[in-house]
PDB file of C-alpha atoms in Angstrom:
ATOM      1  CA  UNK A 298     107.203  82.961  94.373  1.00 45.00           C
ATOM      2  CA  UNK A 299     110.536  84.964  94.431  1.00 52.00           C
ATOM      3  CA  UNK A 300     111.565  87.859  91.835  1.00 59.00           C
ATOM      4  CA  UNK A 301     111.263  91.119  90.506  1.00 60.00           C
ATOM      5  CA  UNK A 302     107.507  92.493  90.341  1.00 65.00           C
ATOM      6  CA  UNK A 303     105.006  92.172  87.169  1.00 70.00           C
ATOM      7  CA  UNK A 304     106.269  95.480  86.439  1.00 75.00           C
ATOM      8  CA  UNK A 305     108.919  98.060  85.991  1.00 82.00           C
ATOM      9  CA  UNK A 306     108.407 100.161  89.382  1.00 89.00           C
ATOM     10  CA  UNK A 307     105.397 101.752  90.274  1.00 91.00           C
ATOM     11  CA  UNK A 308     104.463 105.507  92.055  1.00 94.00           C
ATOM     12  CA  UNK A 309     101.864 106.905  93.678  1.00 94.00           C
ATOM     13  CA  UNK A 310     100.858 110.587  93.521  1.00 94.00           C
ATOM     14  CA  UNK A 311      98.392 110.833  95.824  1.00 95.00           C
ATOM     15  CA  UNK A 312     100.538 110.073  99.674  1.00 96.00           C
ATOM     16  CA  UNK A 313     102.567 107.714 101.115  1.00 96.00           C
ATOM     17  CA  UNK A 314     102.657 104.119 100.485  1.00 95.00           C
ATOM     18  CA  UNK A 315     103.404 102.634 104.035  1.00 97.00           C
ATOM     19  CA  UNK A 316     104.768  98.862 103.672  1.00 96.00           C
ATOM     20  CA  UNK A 317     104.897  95.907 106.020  1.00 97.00           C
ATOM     21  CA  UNK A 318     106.438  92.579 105.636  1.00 97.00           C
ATOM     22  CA  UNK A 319     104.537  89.929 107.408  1.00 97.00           C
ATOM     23  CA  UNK A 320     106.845  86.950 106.780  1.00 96.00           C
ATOM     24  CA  UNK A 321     109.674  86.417 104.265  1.00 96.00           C
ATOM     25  CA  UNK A 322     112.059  89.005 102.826  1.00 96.00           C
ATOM     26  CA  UNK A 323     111.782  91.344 100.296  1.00 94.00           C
ATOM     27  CA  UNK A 324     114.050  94.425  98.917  1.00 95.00           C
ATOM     28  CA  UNK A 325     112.430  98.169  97.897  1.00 95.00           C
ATOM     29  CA  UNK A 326     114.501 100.137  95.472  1.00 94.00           C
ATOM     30  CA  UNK A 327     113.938 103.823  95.089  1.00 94.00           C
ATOM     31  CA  UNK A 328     114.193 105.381  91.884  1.00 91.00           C
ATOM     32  CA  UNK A 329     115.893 108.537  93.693  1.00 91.00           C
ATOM     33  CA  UNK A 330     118.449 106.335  95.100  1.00 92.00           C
ATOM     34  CA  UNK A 331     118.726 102.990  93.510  1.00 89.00           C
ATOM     35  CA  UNK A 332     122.045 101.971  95.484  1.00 92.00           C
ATOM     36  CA  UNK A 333     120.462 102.615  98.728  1.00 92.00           C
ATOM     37  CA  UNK A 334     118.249  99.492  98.615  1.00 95.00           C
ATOM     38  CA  UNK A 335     115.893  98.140 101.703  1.00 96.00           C
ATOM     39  CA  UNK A 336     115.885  94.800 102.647  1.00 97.00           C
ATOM     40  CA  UNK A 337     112.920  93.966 104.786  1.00 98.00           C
ATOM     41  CA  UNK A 338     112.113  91.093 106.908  1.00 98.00           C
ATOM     42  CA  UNK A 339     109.179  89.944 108.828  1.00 98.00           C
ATOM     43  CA  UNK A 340     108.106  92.885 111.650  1.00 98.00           C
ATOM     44  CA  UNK A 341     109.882  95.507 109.087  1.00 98.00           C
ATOM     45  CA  UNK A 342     108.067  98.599 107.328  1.00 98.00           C
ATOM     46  CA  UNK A 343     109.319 101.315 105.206  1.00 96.00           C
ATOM     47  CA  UNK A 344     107.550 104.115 103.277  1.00 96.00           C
ATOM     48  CA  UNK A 345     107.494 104.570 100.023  1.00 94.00           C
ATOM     49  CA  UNK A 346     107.091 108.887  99.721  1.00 95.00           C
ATOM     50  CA  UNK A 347     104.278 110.308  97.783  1.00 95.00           C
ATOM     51  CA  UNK A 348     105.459 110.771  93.824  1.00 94.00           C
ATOM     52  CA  UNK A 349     108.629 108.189  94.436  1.00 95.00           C
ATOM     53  CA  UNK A 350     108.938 105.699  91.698  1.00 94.00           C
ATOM     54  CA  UNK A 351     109.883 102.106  93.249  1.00 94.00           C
ATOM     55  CA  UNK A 352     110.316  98.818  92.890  1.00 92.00           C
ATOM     56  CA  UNK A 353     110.141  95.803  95.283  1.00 92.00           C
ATOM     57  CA  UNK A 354     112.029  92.625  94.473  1.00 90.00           C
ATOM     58  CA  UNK A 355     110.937  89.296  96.830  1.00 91.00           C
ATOM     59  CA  UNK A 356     114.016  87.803  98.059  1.00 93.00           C
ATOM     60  CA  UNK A 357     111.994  84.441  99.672  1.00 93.00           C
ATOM     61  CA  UNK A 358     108.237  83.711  99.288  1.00 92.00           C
ATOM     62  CA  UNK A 359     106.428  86.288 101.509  1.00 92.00           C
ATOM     63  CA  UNK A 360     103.940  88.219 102.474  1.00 93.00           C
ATOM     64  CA  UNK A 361     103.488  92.178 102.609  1.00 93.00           C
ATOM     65  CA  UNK A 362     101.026  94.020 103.575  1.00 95.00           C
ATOM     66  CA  UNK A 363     100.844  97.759 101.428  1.00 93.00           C
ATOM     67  CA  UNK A 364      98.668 100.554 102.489  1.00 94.00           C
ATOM     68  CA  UNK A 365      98.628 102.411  99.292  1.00 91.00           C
ATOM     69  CA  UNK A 366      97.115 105.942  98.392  1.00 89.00           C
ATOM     70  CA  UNK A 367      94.836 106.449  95.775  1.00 87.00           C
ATOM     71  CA  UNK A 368      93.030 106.804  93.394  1.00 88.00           C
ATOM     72  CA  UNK A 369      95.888 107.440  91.274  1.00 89.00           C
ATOM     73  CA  UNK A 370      98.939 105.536  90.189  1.00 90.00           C
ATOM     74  CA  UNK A 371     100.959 104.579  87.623  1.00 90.00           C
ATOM     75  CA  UNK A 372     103.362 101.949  86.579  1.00 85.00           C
ATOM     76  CA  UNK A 373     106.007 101.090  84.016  1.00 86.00           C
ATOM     77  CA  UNK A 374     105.219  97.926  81.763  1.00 84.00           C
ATOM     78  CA  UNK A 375     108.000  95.372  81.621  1.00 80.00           C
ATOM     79  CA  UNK A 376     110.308  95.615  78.289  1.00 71.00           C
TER      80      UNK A 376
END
């Protein structure tokens, strides 16, 4: 499946959310910096800073792997 998440962007209070793309491609959009967009690829990892509201967008089918703080989070519900 390709396209924009089930949500609006998510964050995570709690640490770092460290992400790795496995196969496909996928873009992560920081709220701080919208126009400064990541497109990942298979072998690629970015992190996603403690308290930095995000959003990733699949470009082709793929698979990530996320290695998300917790307990908390939050996310914004699609409009």
């Amino acid at each position: 499946v390709t396209g924009d998440t089930p949500h609006n962007g998510e964050v995570h209070p709690d640490g770092d959310e460290i992400l790795y793309v496995i196969s496909g491609k996928l873009r992560v959009i920081g709220e701080s910096d919208p126009n400064a967009a990541v497109d990942l690829g298979p072998g690629d990892a970015c992190i996603d800073r403690k308290g930095e509201w995000h959003r990733i967008t699949m470009l082709e089918p793929s698979q990530l792997l996320h290695i998300t703080p917790g307990p908390r989070g939050d996310f914004r519900p699609l409009r």
